[in-house]
Coordinates of C-alpha atoms in Angstrom, one line a residue:
Chain A
X17 CA 0.1 0.0 0.3
X18 CA 1.3 3.2 -0.8
X19 CA 1.7 5.4 2.0
X20 CA 0.1 8.5 2.1
X21 CA 2.8 11.6 1.7
X22 CA 2.2 13.5 5.3
X23 CA 4.0 16.6 4.4
X24 CA 1.2 17.4 2.2
X25 CA -1.0 19.7 3.8
X26 CA -4.6 19.5 4.2
X27 CA -6.4 21.3 1.6
X28 CA -3.9 20.3 -0.6
X29 CA -4.4 16.6 1.1
X30 CA -8.0 16.8 0.8
X31 CA -7.4 17.0 -2.5
X32 CA -4.8 14.8 -1.6
X33 CA -6.6 13.3 1.1
X34 CA -9.6 12.6 -1.1
X35 CA -7.7 11.8 -3.6
X36 CA -5.9 9.6 -1.5
X37 CA -8.8 7.8 -0.2
X38 CA -10.0 7.4 -3.7
X39 CA -7.1 6.1 -4.6
X40 CA -6.8 3.8 -1.8
X41 CA -10.5 2.4 -2.6
X42 CA -9.5 1.6 -6.0
X43 CA -6.6 0.0 -5.1
X44 CA -8.5 -2.0 -2.5
X45 CA -11.4 -2.6 -5.2
X46 CA -8.2 -4.2 -7.4
X47 CA -6.7 -6.3 -4.8
X48 CA -9.7 -7.6 -4.2
X49 CA -10.6 -8.6 -7.7
X50 CA -7.0 -10.0 -8.0
X51 CA -7.8 -11.8 -4.8
X52 CA -10.9 -12.9 -6.3
X53 CA -9.9 -13.6 -9.7
X54 CA -7.7 -16.5 -8.6
X55 CA -10.9 -17.9 -7.2
X56 CA -13.0 -17.7 -9.8
X57 CA -9.9 -18.4 -12.0
X58 CA -9.5 -21.6 -10.3
X59 CA -13.2 -22.2 -10.5
X60 CA -13.3 -21.4 -13.8
X61 CA -10.0 -23.6 -14.4
X62 CA -11.8 -26.3 -12.5
X63 CA -14.9 -25.9 -14.3
X64 CA -12.9 -25.7 -17.6
X65 CA -11.4 -28.5 -16.9
X66 CA -14.0 -30.7 -16.1
X67 CA -15.6 -29.5 -19.2
X68 CA -12.5 -31.1 -21.2
X69 CA -12.6 -34.1 -19.4
X70 CA -16.3 -34.5 -20.5
X71 CA -15.5 -33.2 -23.7
X72 CA -12.5 -35.6 -24.3
X73 CA -14.7 -38.3 -23.0
X74 CA -17.6 -37.6 -25.6
X75 CA -14.7 -37.4 -28.3
X76 CA -13.6 -40.8 -27.4
X77 CA -17.1 -41.9 -27.1
X78 CA -17.6 -40.9 -30.4
X79 CA -14.4 -42.5 -31.8
X80 CA -15.3 -45.7 -30.4
X81 CA -18.9 -45.5 -32.3
X82 CA -17.6 -44.1 -35.7
X83 CA -14.8 -46.6 -35.6
X84 CA -17.3 -49.5 -34.4
X85 CA -19.8 -48.2 -37.5
X86 CA -16.9 -48.4 -39.7
X87 CA -16.1 -51.7 -39.0
X88 CA -19.8 -53.2 -38.9
X89 CA -20.2 -51.2 -42.4
X90 CA -17.0 -52.8 -43.8
X91 CA -18.0 -56.0 -42.6
X92 CA -21.5 -55.4 -44.2
X93 CA -20.2 -54.1 -47.7
X94 CA -17.7 -56.8 -47.7
X95 CA -20.8 -59.4 -48.1
X96 CA -22.7 -57.1 -50.1
X97 CA -20.0 -56.3 -52.6
X98 CA -19.2 -59.5 -54.0
X99 CA -23.2 -59.9 -54.6
X100 CA -23.6 -56.2 -56.8
X101 CA -20.2 -57.4 -58.4
X102 CA -21.6 -60.9 -59.9
X103 CA -25.0 -59.3 -60.6
X104 CA -23.3 -57.0 -63.1
X105 CA -20.8 -59.4 -64.0
X106 CA -24.2 -62.2 -64.7
X107 CA -25.6 -59.2 -66.9
X108 CA -22.9 -58.8 -68.9
X109 CA -21.9 -62.4 -69.3
X110 CA -25.6 -62.7 -70.4
X111 CA -25.5 -60.2 -72.9
X112 CA -22.0 -61.7 -74.3
X113 CA -23.6 -64.9 -74.4
X114 CA -26.8 -63.5 -76.2
X115 CA -24.6 -62.1 -78.8
X116 CA -22.4 -65.3 -79.5
X117 CA -25.8 -67.2 -79.7
X118 CA -27.2 -64.8 -82.5
X119 CA -23.6 -64.8 -84.1
X120 CA -23.6 -68.4 -84.2
X121 CA -27.1 -68.8 -85.3
X122 CA -25.9 -66.4 -88.4
X123 CA -22.9 -68.6 -89.0
X124 CA -24.9 -71.6 -89.1
X125 CA -25.5 -71.4 -92.7
X126 CA -22.0 -72.0 -93.7
X127 CA -23.0 -75.8 -92.7
X128 CA -25.4 -75.7 -95.6
X129 CA -28.4 -76.1 -93.7
X130 CA -29.5 -74.1 -91.1
X131 CA -33.3 -72.7 -89.5
X132 CA -35.7 -70.9 -87.7
X133 CA -38.7 -71.0 -85.5
X134 CA -41.8 -69.5 -87.0
X135 CA -45.3 -69.1 -85.5
X136 CA -46.1 -72.0 -87.7
X137 CA -43.2 -74.2 -87.7
X138 CA -39.7 -74.1 -89.3
X139 CA -38.0 -72.1 -92.3
X140 CA -35.3 -74.2 -93.2
X141 CA -32.6 -72.2 -95.1
X142 CA -30.3 -74.2 -97.7
X143 CA -26.9 -72.7 -98.7
X144 CA -25.5 -74.2 -101.5
X145 CA -21.7 -74.3 -102.3
X146 CA -19.3 -75.6 -104.5
X147 CA -15.6 -76.1 -104.3
X148 CA -15.8 -73.8 -101.2
X149 CA -17.5 -71.0 -103.1
X150 CA -20.9 -70.0 -101.1
X151 CA -23.5 -70.1 -103.8
X152 CA -27.6 -69.5 -104.0
X153 CA -29.6 -70.2 -100.8
X154 CA -33.0 -71.6 -101.0
X155 CA -35.9 -71.5 -98.3
X156 CA -38.5 -74.1 -97.6
X157 CA -41.0 -73.2 -95.1
X158 CA -42.5 -75.9 -92.9
X159 CA -45.8 -76.1 -91.1
X160 CA -45.6 -78.7 -88.1
X161 CA -48.8 -80.5 -88.1
X162 CA -50.0 -83.8 -89.1
X163 CA -49.6 -83.8 -92.1
X164 CA -46.1 -81.9 -92.0
X165 CA -46.4 -79.8 -95.4
X166 CA -44.6 -76.9 -97.0
X167 CA -46.1 -73.6 -96.5
X168 CA -44.1 -71.8 -99.3
X169 CA -40.8 -72.1 -100.8
X170 CA -38.3 -70.8 -103.4
X171 CA -37.1 -73.9 -105.0
X172 CA -36.8 -73.4 -108.6
X173 CA -39.6 -75.6 -110.4
X174 CA -37.5 -77.6 -112.2
X175 CA -36.1 -79.7 -109.3
X176 CA -38.1 -82.1 -108.4
X177 CA -39.4 -80.8 -104.8
X178 CA -42.8 -82.6 -104.8
X179 CA -41.4 -85.8 -105.7
X180 CA -39.0 -86.0 -102.9
X181 CA -41.6 -84.6 -100.8
X182 CA -43.6 -87.5 -101.3
X183 CA -40.9 -89.9 -100.8
X184 CA -40.0 -88.2 -97.3
X185 CA -41.7 -85.5 -95.6
X186 CA -43.9 -87.7 -93.9
X187 CA -41.9 -90.3 -92.8
X188 CA -37.9 -89.1 -92.4
X189 CA -37.9 -85.3 -92.3
X190 CA -34.2 -85.8 -92.0
X191 CA -33.9 -87.6 -95.6
X192 CA -36.2 -84.9 -97.1
X193 CA -34.0 -82.3 -95.9
X194 CA -30.9 -84.1 -97.3
X195 CA -31.6 -85.4 -100.5
X196 CA -33.5 -81.5 -101.3
X197 CA -29.8 -80.7 -100.3
X198 CA -28.5 -83.1 -102.6
X199 CA -30.2 -81.6 -105.5
X200 CA -29.9 -78.0 -104.7
X201 CA -26.0 -78.1 -104.5
X202 CA -25.6 -80.5 -107.3
X203 CA -27.6 -78.0 -109.4
X204 CA -26.0 -74.9 -108.0
X205 CA -22.4 -76.9 -108.9
X206 CA -23.3 -77.6 -112.3
X207 CA -24.7 -74.2 -112.8
X208 CA -21.5 -72.4 -111.5
X209 CA -19.7 -74.4 -113.7
X210 CA -21.8 -73.6 -117.1
X211 CA -21.2 -69.8 -115.9
X212 CA -17.6 -70.0 -115.4
X213 CA -17.4 -71.6 -118.8
X214 CA -19.2 -68.8 -120.1
X215 CA -17.3 -66.0 -118.4
X216 CA -13.8 -66.9 -118.0
X217 CA -13.3 -69.4 -121.1
X218 CA -15.0 -67.4 -123.7
X219 CA -12.1 -67.2 -125.7
X220 CA -11.7 -71.0 -126.2
X221 CA -15.3 -71.0 -127.2
X222 CA -16.2 -70.7 -130.7
X223 CA -20.2 -70.8 -130.3
X224 CA -22.8 -70.1 -127.6
X225 CA -22.9 -72.5 -125.0
X226 CA -25.9 -74.4 -125.1
X227 CA -27.7 -75.0 -121.8
X228 CA -31.0 -76.0 -120.2
X229 CA -32.7 -74.7 -117.0
X230 CA -31.1 -77.7 -114.6
X231 CA -27.8 -77.5 -116.6
X232 CA -27.9 -81.0 -116.7
X233 CA -27.2 -81.0 -120.7
X234 CA -24.6 -78.8 -121.8
X235 CA -23.6 -78.4 -125.6
X236 CA -20.6 -76.3 -127.2
X237 CA -17.6 -76.1 -129.8
X238 CA -14.3 -75.4 -128.7
X239 CA -10.9 -74.9 -129.8
X240 CA -7.9 -75.4 -127.9
X241 CA -5.9 -72.6 -129.9
X242 CA -8.0 -70.0 -130.8
X243 CA -5.9 -68.7 -133.5
X244 CA -5.5 -72.1 -135.5
X245 CA -7.1 -73.1 -138.9
X246 CA -8.6 -76.4 -137.4
X247 CA -12.1 -77.5 -136.5
X248 CA -13.1 -77.1 -133.4
X249 CA -14.0 -79.9 -131.2
X250 CA -18.0 -80.3 -130.5
X251 CA -18.8 -81.6 -126.7
X252 CA -22.1 -82.7 -125.1
X253 CA -22.1 -83.4 -121.3
X254 CA -25.2 -85.3 -120.1
X255 CA -25.9 -85.3 -116.3
X256 CA -28.4 -87.8 -116.0
X257 CA -27.8 -87.9 -112.7
X258 CA -29.4 -84.8 -110.6
X259 CA -27.0 -85.4 -107.4
X260 CA -24.1 -85.2 -109.2
X261 CA -21.9 -82.4 -110.4
X262 CA -20.1 -84.5 -113.0
X263 CA -21.4 -85.8 -116.4
X264 CA -22.6 -89.2 -116.8
X265 CA -21.9 -89.3 -120.6
X266 CA -19.6 -87.2 -122.8
X267 CA -19.5 -87.2 -126.1
X268 CA -16.7 -85.1 -128.3
X269 CA -17.0 -84.9 -131.7
X270 CA -14.6 -83.6 -135.0
X271 CA -16.7 -81.5 -136.7
X272 CA -14.2 -81.3 -139.8
X273 CA -14.6 -83.5 -142.9
X274 CA -11.4 -85.5 -143.0
X275 CA -10.8 -88.1 -140.6
X276 CA -8.7 -87.1 -137.5
X277 CA -4.6 -88.1 -137.3
X278 CA -3.8 -90.1 -134.4
X279 CA -2.9 -87.2 -132.5
X280 CA -5.9 -85.2 -132.3
X281 CA -7.8 -88.5 -132.1
X282 CA -5.9 -89.1 -128.8
X283 CA -6.5 -85.4 -127.8
X284 CA -10.4 -86.0 -128.7
X285 CA -10.1 -89.3 -126.5
X286 CA -8.4 -87.7 -123.3
X287 CA -10.7 -85.1 -123.6
X288 CA -13.9 -87.2 -123.2
X289 CA -12.3 -88.6 -120.2
X290 CA -11.0 -85.0 -118.7
X291 CA -14.7 -83.7 -118.9
X292 CA -15.8 -86.9 -116.7
X293 CA -13.6 -87.2 -114.6
X294 CA -13.3 -83.1 -113.4
X295 CA -15.3 -79.7 -113.2
X296 CA -15.6 -78.4 -116.5
X297 CA -14.1 -74.9 -115.8
X298 CA -11.3 -76.8 -114.1
X299 CA -10.8 -78.4 -117.7
X300 CA -10.6 -75.2 -119.7
X301 CA -8.5 -74.2 -116.8
X302 CA -5.8 -76.7 -118.0
X303 CA -6.4 -76.0 -121.9
X304 CA -5.4 -72.6 -121.1
X305 CA -2.7 -73.3 -119.4
X306 CA -1.5 -76.1 -121.6
X307 CA -2.0 -72.9 -124.3
X308 CA 0.5 -71.0 -122.8
X309 CA 3.2 -73.2 -122.3
X310 CA 2.7 -73.5 -126.1
X311 CA 3.3 -70.2 -126.3
X312 CA 6.2 -70.0 -124.1
X313 CA 7.9 -72.8 -126.0
X314 CA 7.6 -71.0 -129.6
X315 CA 9.0 -67.9 -127.8
X316 CA 11.6 -69.7 -126.4
Chain B
X16 CA -40.2 -59.4 -151.0
X17 CA -43.8 -60.9 -151.1
X18 CA -46.6 -58.3 -151.0
X19 CA -48.1 -60.2 -148.1
X20 CA -45.4 -60.3 -146.3
X21 CA -44.5 -56.2 -146.7
X22 CA -48.4 -55.7 -145.8
X23 CA -47.9 -57.7 -142.9
X24 CA -44.7 -55.8 -141.6
X25 CA -46.5 -52.6 -142.8
X26 CA -49.1 -53.3 -140.1
X27 CA -47.2 -54.9 -137.3
X28 CA -45.3 -51.6 -137.2
X29 CA -48.5 -49.4 -137.6
X30 CA -49.7 -51.2 -134.2
X31 CA -46.6 -50.2 -132.4
X32 CA -46.9 -46.9 -130.5
X33 CA -44.3 -44.3 -131.3
X34 CA -42.3 -44.3 -127.9
X35 CA -41.5 -47.7 -128.1
X36 CA -40.6 -48.0 -131.4
X37 CA -36.9 -47.8 -131.6
X38 CA -36.7 -50.0 -128.5
X39 CA -38.9 -52.9 -130.9
X40 CA -37.0 -52.3 -133.9
X41 CA -33.5 -52.5 -131.8
X42 CA -35.0 -55.8 -129.9
X43 CA -35.9 -57.1 -133.2
X44 CA -32.2 -56.4 -134.4
X45 CA -33.1 -57.2 -138.1
X46 CA -32.2 -53.3 -139.3
X47 CA -28.6 -52.0 -138.5
X48 CA -27.7 -49.6 -136.5
X49 CA -27.3 -47.3 -139.4
X50 CA -30.0 -48.4 -141.3
X51 CA -32.2 -47.0 -138.5
X52 CA -30.5 -43.8 -138.0
X53 CA -31.3 -42.8 -141.5
X54 CA -35.2 -42.8 -140.8
X55 CA -36.3 -39.6 -139.2
X56 CA -38.7 -40.3 -136.2
X57 CA -40.5 -37.0 -135.4
X58 CA -42.3 -37.4 -138.6
X59 CA -45.8 -38.5 -138.8
X60 CA -46.5 -42.0 -138.2
X61 CA -47.1 -43.2 -141.9
X62 CA -44.1 -41.9 -143.3
X63 CA -41.7 -43.3 -140.8
X64 CA -44.0 -46.8 -141.6
X65 CA -43.4 -46.2 -145.1
X66 CA -39.5 -45.5 -144.6
X67 CA -38.9 -48.9 -142.4
X68 CA -41.1 -51.1 -144.8
X69 CA -38.9 -49.7 -147.6
X70 CA -35.8 -50.8 -145.7
X71 CA -37.2 -54.3 -144.6
X72 CA -37.8 -54.8 -148.5
X73 CA -34.2 -53.3 -149.2
X74 CA -33.0 -56.2 -147.1
X75 CA -35.4 -59.0 -148.3
X76 CA -37.5 -59.7 -144.8
X77 CA -38.9 -63.2 -145.1
X78 CA -42.2 -64.1 -143.3
X79 CA -40.1 -65.3 -140.1
X80 CA -38.1 -61.8 -140.0
X81 CA -42.0 -60.3 -139.6
X82 CA -43.2 -63.4 -137.4
X83 CA -40.4 -62.5 -135.0
X84 CA -41.2 -58.7 -134.7
X85 CA -45.0 -59.8 -134.1
X86 CA -43.5 -61.8 -131.2
X87 CA -41.5 -58.9 -130.0
X88 CA -44.5 -56.7 -130.0
X89 CA -46.5 -59.5 -128.2
X90 CA -43.8 -59.7 -125.6
X91 CA -44.4 -56.0 -125.0
X92 CA -48.0 -55.9 -125.2
X93 CA -48.7 -59.1 -123.2
X94 CA -51.6 -58.0 -121.5
X95 CA -53.5 -57.3 -124.7
X96 CA -54.1 -61.6 -124.9
X97 CA -55.9 -63.4 -122.4
X98 CA -53.4 -66.3 -121.0
X99 CA -54.5 -70.1 -120.5
X100 CA -52.4 -72.1 -118.4
X101 CA -51.4 -76.0 -119.6
X102 CA -50.1 -78.9 -117.6
X103 CA -48.2 -81.7 -119.0
X104 CA -47.6 -84.5 -117.3
X105 CA -45.4 -87.8 -117.5
X106 CA -45.6 -91.5 -117.0
X107 CA -44.0 -92.3 -113.4
X108 CA -40.3 -93.7 -113.7
X109 CA -39.3 -91.9 -116.6
X110 CA -35.8 -90.9 -117.2
X111 CA -34.1 -87.6 -116.3
X112 CA -35.6 -84.8 -118.2
X113 CA -32.6 -84.2 -120.5
X114 CA -34.0 -80.9 -122.0
X115 CA -32.5 -79.9 -125.5
X116 CA -33.9 -76.9 -126.9
X117 CA -32.8 -77.7 -130.4
X118 CA -34.7 -80.6 -130.2
X119 CA -37.6 -79.5 -129.0
X120 CA -38.0 -76.9 -131.5
X121 CA -37.2 -79.1 -134.3
X122 CA -39.5 -81.8 -133.0
X123 CA -42.8 -79.1 -132.6
X124 CA -42.5 -77.8 -135.8
X125 CA -42.0 -81.2 -137.6
X126 CA -45.1 -82.2 -136.0
X127 CA -47.3 -79.1 -137.0
X128 CA -45.9 -79.0 -140.6
X129 CA -46.5 -82.9 -140.6
X130 CA -50.3 -82.1 -139.8
X131 CA -50.7 -78.8 -141.7
X132 CA -48.3 -78.2 -144.0
X133 CA -49.3 -74.8 -144.3
X134 CA -47.9 -73.3 -140.6
X135 CA -45.4 -70.6 -139.7
X136 CA -43.8 -71.5 -136.8
X137 CA -41.6 -68.8 -135.3
X138 CA -39.6 -69.5 -131.6
X139 CA -37.7 -66.4 -129.5
X140 CA -35.9 -67.8 -126.1
X141 CA -36.0 -65.5 -123.0
X142 CA -33.5 -65.0 -120.2
X143 CA -35.7 -66.9 -117.7
X144 CA -35.4 -70.4 -119.4
X145 CA -38.8 -69.6 -121.3
X146 CA -39.6 -70.0 -125.1
X147 CA -42.1 -68.0 -127.2
X148 CA -43.2 -69.9 -129.9
X149 CA -45.6 -68.2 -132.1
X150 CA -47.9 -70.2 -135.0
X151 CA -50.1 -68.8 -137.7
X152 CA -52.4 -71.5 -138.6
X153 CA -53.3 -72.6 -142.0
X154 CA -54.6 -75.6 -143.6
X155 CA -53.5 -78.3 -146.2
X156 CA -54.6 -75.9 -149.1
X157 CA -54.5 -72.6 -147.3
X158 CA -51.8 -70.6 -146.5
X159 CA -51.0 -69.8 -142.6
X160 CA -53.2 -66.5 -141.4
X161 CA -50.4 -64.1 -139.9
X162 CA -53.4 -62.0 -138.4
X163 CA -55.0 -64.8 -135.7
X164 CA -51.7 -66.4 -134.3
X165 CA -50.9 -68.6 -131.4
X166 CA -48.8 -67.5 -128.8
X167 CA -47.4 -70.2 -126.6
X168 CA -44.8 -69.6 -123.6
X169 CA -43.3 -72.9 -122.7
X170 CA -41.1 -72.8 -119.7
X171 CA -38.4 -76.0 -120.3
X172 CA -38.0 -78.5 -117.8
X173 CA -41.2 -77.7 -115.9
X174 CA -44.7 -79.5 -117.3
X175 CA -46.3 -75.9 -117.7
X176 CA -47.3 -73.9 -121.0
X177 CA -49.3 -70.7 -121.1
X178 CA -51.1 -69.7 -124.5
X179 CA -53.3 -66.9 -125.9
X180 CA -56.4 -66.8 -127.9
X181 CA -59.0 -69.5 -127.4
X182 CA -58.3 -72.2 -130.3
X183 CA -61.0 -74.2 -131.4
X184 CA -59.7 -76.4 -134.4
X185 CA -56.3 -76.7 -133.2
X186 CA -56.2 -77.0 -130.0
X187 CA -55.1 -81.2 -130.3
X188 CA -52.8 -80.6 -132.6
X189 CA -50.8 -77.9 -130.4
X190 CA -51.4 -80.0 -127.4
X191 CA -50.2 -83.0 -128.9
X192 CA -47.2 -81.0 -130.8
X193 CA -46.3 -79.6 -127.2
X194 CA -46.8 -83.0 -125.3
X195 CA -44.4 -85.1 -127.8
X196 CA -41.5 -82.1 -128.2
X197 CA -41.1 -81.7 -124.5
X198 CA -41.4 -85.6 -123.6
X199 CA -44.3 -85.4 -121.9
X200 CA -47.3 -88.0 -122.1
X201 CA -50.5 -85.7 -120.9
X202 CA -51.5 -82.5 -121.6
X203 CA -54.5 -80.8 -119.2
X204 CA -56.0 -77.6 -119.3
X205 CA -56.1 -75.6 -115.8
X206 CA -59.0 -73.8 -114.7
X207 CA -56.5 -70.9 -114.5
X208 CA -56.7 -68.0 -116.5
X209 CA -55.9 -63.8 -116.5
X210 CA -54.1 -61.2 -118.7
X211 CA -51.0 -60.9 -116.7
X212 CA -48.3 -63.6 -117.6
X213 CA -46.0 -62.9 -114.8
X214 CA -49.4 -63.3 -112.0
X215 CA -50.1 -66.5 -113.8
X216 CA -46.2 -68.1 -113.8
X217 CA -46.0 -66.7 -110.0
X218 CA -49.3 -68.9 -108.8
X219 CA -48.5 -71.9 -111.0
X220 CA -45.2 -72.0 -110.0
X221 CA -45.9 -70.9 -106.4
X222 CA -43.6 -68.4 -106.4
X223 CA -46.3 -65.6 -105.3
X224 CA -45.0 -65.6 -101.5
X225 CA -40.7 -64.9 -101.1
X226 CA -41.0 -63.6 -97.7
X227 CA -39.0 -66.0 -95.7
X228 CA -37.6 -65.7 -92.0
X229 CA -34.1 -66.4 -91.3
X230 CA -31.6 -65.2 -88.8
X231 CA -29.8 -63.5 -91.2
X232 CA -32.1 -61.0 -92.6
X233 CA -30.4 -58.0 -92.0
X234 CA -34.5 -55.9 -91.9
X235 CA -36.3 -57.8 -89.4
X236 CA -39.9 -58.5 -90.2
X237 CA -42.2 -55.3 -90.2
X238 CA -44.1 -54.2 -87.6
X239 CA -47.9 -55.3 -88.7
X240 CA -49.7 -52.4 -89.3
X241 CA -52.8 -51.8 -88.0
X242 CA -53.7 -49.4 -90.5
X243 CA -55.2 -47.5 -87.6
X244 CA -53.6 -44.0 -88.1
X245 CA -50.5 -43.4 -86.2
X246 CA -50.4 -39.9 -86.2
X247 CA -53.6 -39.8 -84.5
X248 CA -54.4 -38.2 -81.2
X249 CA -53.9 -40.7 -78.3
X250 CA -56.9 -39.2 -76.5
X251 CA -58.9 -41.0 -79.2
X252 CA -59.6 -45.0 -78.5
X253 CA -60.9 -47.1 -80.8
X254 CA -64.2 -48.7 -79.5
X255 CA -63.6 -52.2 -81.0
X256 CA -59.9 -52.2 -81.5
X257 CA -59.9 -55.7 -80.4
X258 CA -62.0 -56.6 -83.4
X259 CA -60.2 -54.4 -85.4
X260 CA -56.9 -56.4 -84.3
X261 CA -58.5 -59.6 -85.0
X262 CA -59.3 -59.0 -88.4
X263 CA -56.3 -57.6 -89.2
X264 CA -54.4 -60.9 -87.6
X265 CA -56.8 -62.9 -90.0
X266 CA -56.1 -61.5 -93.1
X267 CA -52.4 -61.4 -92.3
X268 CA -52.4 -65.2 -91.7
X269 CA -55.0 -65.9 -95.1
X270 CA -53.2 -63.5 -97.3
X271 CA -49.7 -62.9 -96.1
X272 CA -47.7 -59.7 -96.2
X273 CA -46.4 -59.7 -99.6
X274 CA -47.9 -58.5 -102.6
X275 CA -51.0 -60.7 -104.4
X276 CA -50.3 -61.8 -107.7
X277 CA -52.8 -60.0 -110.3
X278 CA -55.8 -61.8 -111.3
X279 CA -58.7 -59.8 -113.0
X280 CA -61.6 -62.0 -112.6
X281 CA -62.8 -65.1 -110.7
X282 CA -65.9 -67.4 -111.7
X283 CA -68.0 -69.5 -109.8
X284 CA -70.7 -72.0 -111.9
X285 CA -72.7 -73.4 -109.0
X286 CA -74.8 -76.2 -109.7
X287 CA -76.1 -76.6 -106.2
X288 CA -79.6 -76.9 -104.7
X289 CA -81.0 -73.4 -103.5
X290 CA -80.7 -73.3 -99.2
X291 CA -82.8 -70.7 -97.8
X292 CA -83.8 -70.1 -94.6
X293 CA -87.3 -69.1 -95.2
X294 CA -90.1 -71.6 -95.5
X295 CA -92.2 -71.7 -98.9
X296 CA -89.9 -70.1 -101.0
X297 CA -89.9 -70.5 -104.3
X298 CA -86.9 -71.5 -105.1
X299 CA -86.1 -73.9 -102.2
X300 CA -87.1 -77.6 -101.7
X301 CA -86.6 -77.9 -105.8
X302 CA -85.0 -81.1 -106.8
X303 CA -83.1 -79.8 -109.9
X304 CA -80.0 -78.1 -108.7
X305 CA -80.0 -74.3 -109.6
X306 CA -77.4 -73.4 -112.2
X307 CA -76.2 -69.8 -111.6
X308 CA -72.9 -68.0 -112.7
X309 CA -71.1 -65.7 -110.1
X310 CA -68.4 -63.3 -111.4
X311 CA -65.7 -61.4 -109.3
X312 CA -64.2 -58.8 -111.4
X313 CA -61.6 -56.1 -110.4
X314 CA -58.4 -54.4 -111.6
X315 CA -56.6 -56.6 -109.2
X316 CA -59.1 -59.0 -107.4
X317 CA -57.0 -60.3 -104.7
X318 CA -56.0 -57.6 -103.4
X319 CA -59.6 -56.4 -103.2
X320 CA -60.2 -59.5 -101.7
X321 CA -57.8 -58.5 -99.2
X322 CA -58.9 -55.5 -98.4
X323 CA -62.7 -56.3 -97.8
X324 CA -62.1 -57.4 -93.9
X325 CA -60.3 -54.4 -92.7
X326 CA -62.8 -52.2 -94.5
X327 CA -65.6 -53.9 -92.7
X328 CA -67.3 -55.1 -95.9
X329 CA -67.1 -58.6 -95.4
X330 CA -66.5 -60.8 -92.1
X331 CA -63.1 -62.2 -91.1
X332 CA -62.4 -64.7 -91.9
X333 CA -63.4 -64.8 -95.5
X334 CA -65.0 -67.6 -97.3
X335 CA -62.2 -70.4 -98.5
X336 CA -63.7 -70.5 -101.8
X337 CA -62.7 -67.0 -102.5
X338 CA -59.0 -67.4 -100.4
X339 CA -58.2 -70.6 -102.3
X340 CA -57.8 -69.0 -105.9
X341 CA -53.7 -68.8 -105.5
X342 CA -53.2 -71.8 -103.3
X343 CA -55.5 -73.9 -105.8
X344 CA -54.3 -72.4 -108.8
X345 CA -57.8 -71.4 -110.2
X346 CA -60.3 -68.7 -110.9
X347 CA -62.7 -70.8 -112.3
X348 CA -64.8 -73.0 -110.1
X349 CA -67.2 -75.4 -110.5
X350 CA -69.4 -75.9 -107.1
X351 CA -72.0 -79.1 -107.2
X352 CA -73.2 -80.6 -104.1
X353 CA -71.3 -83.0 -102.8

C-alpha cells in the first residue's frame, strides 16, 4: 500500500486526502478483484477442466462409435459388394452369351443347312456351295402339323421338290432335307461350272454355250488354240444323275470333213475322259495353261 | 419381198406406239444401227412406217423375220391377250429330263408341219428359261393366217405352258405338239386364266410368296401396320380395337405380307340346290340344282379380296372359296352339291 505523503497540507491533502482515499479505494477494489480472480480462475479452471474432461470423454465415445460403425459397415459391405459385382457380371455375361448365340445362329448358314422357328413351324434355309464357294440359298417354310406340309418355298420349279416330299417328308424329315440339299447343291454346282465356262473361257469357245434350266445338258464347240485353222471339237455333256456335279455321259466329236490324225484322235479321246473326271471350268483352265505353255515354247 | 409379207410388216409396225418403236426395232435386230439412223422418227407415223417397210424390202425380210417382230410386239404388250394355262404330265418312273432346246424346236415344228403343211412356226428364247412360240395356222390348202396367230410360252424342264387365244380347231394338235416335243405324255388345261402372264407364272410356280424368316435377314419383319393412323391423337380410342386387331391378324394369316398376284376375275359356276331359311320360298325345295354363274371382277382381284375384311365390308375369315384361289391355282370353279 502506498503510504500517503504526510508532508502535503490538508487542503492539498484534501484533494490530496480525498484523492488519496479514492486511490486507496480503487487499490482495494483492485486487490480484491485480484484476490477474487484466482478464486474464479481456479473455479473457472476447475470448470473448464471438467468440461475438457467431459468433451474428451465424449470425443472418445464418438470416436469409438465411429470406429464401430465403420467396422460394421465394412463387414456388411464385405458381404454385399461381391453380390453386386456378381450381378453386374452376370448381366454382361448374359448379353455376351446372347450376342454369341446370335452370331452362331447366323454362322450356321455355312453348314449348308440351317433354320429358324416360325409361328407355324420352321423355315429351313439351304445354302448351296461348290468348291468352297458359297452360292445361292433356298428356303422351305414348313408347317408343323399332322401331316407335315410345305407352306411356301423358293426352290426352282424344275427341281423335283414334290417328288422328294412325297417320298420322305412324312416319314423321315431328315432324309427329305438331305435329299433336297443334294439336288440343290448339285444344281448349284453345275450352274456354277456352266457360268464359269461362259465368263472365264469365252475365248476358247467358238459358239454360244447351249444349256438348259437344270444345267444337265451342256453343248458347246471349242478350240484349244483359237488362232489355228483347225476345226473345233464339239462336246455334249449329259448329267443324268441330278445329284451329281460331274457328267454321266460325254461325247466329244470332231466337226471337220477329213478324218482325224492319230494325235488329234488321242486328244479327242483324252478330252472325253477329262470332262467325265473333272469339273468343266477346271478342264478348260488346264486347256488354257497348256496353251500358255505352247506359247512359251514358241517364244523360246 | 412378197406383197403379203410387206403388208404384214406394215400392219405390225403400225400397231407399235411411237414411244416404243425404237426399242422394239432394236430388240428385233433386223435393221442395222446405220439403217435405223437414216430414219427421221419425228415425222408423221405413216411416213416413218413407209420408210421402215422400204428398208425391210431392201433387206428382203422374210415371213419369219416378220413373225419375229410380231413376237417382240406381243412380248411388250402381253396384257392385250388372255392367257390359258396348260399342265403336262409324265408317266411315273420316266428318265431324267435332258431338255435340248434344238431338239424341242425341231420336234415341235415337224409335228405341226406334218399335220398341216401350211403353218408358220417361230421361236424366241427369253432369259428366264422360257421360249415364246408363235404359230400362224393354215390348212392343207390355205396359207397361214398371219393375223390370228397363237402364242405359246413354254418353260423348259417344267410341265407348264401358257397359251393365248382360244383355239377350237387346232387345240388338240397344239397340245400334241407340245407334249411330244417336250417328252411328256398328257396335257390338261388348268382352270386358271388371266391377262397377266407374270402373275399366272407366280401362281403356277408357287412363287408369289417370297418372304422367309431367317437369322440372317438384315431387315426385321415389319411391325404389323394396324392400318390405324399412328399420328392420331392419343386421346382417341377405338371402341372396337380388339375386333380390328382380330380381323388384321386373320387377314395377315390368310393373305400374308407379300404383294398378291394380279388376276382380273374369279368365276363360280354353281350347280347346287338352293338353300334358304325362309320356308315356302319358290326356289327352295326343288329337286333340280339351281344353275347360276357368279363372276367377281376387279383390276386386282386378290388385293380387293384382301381389303374386304379390314374395310368392314365382309366378315373375317372370308369364304375359303375366295381365299383358295392362288393356293389351288384356279379362278374358274364348278361347285356341285357333294
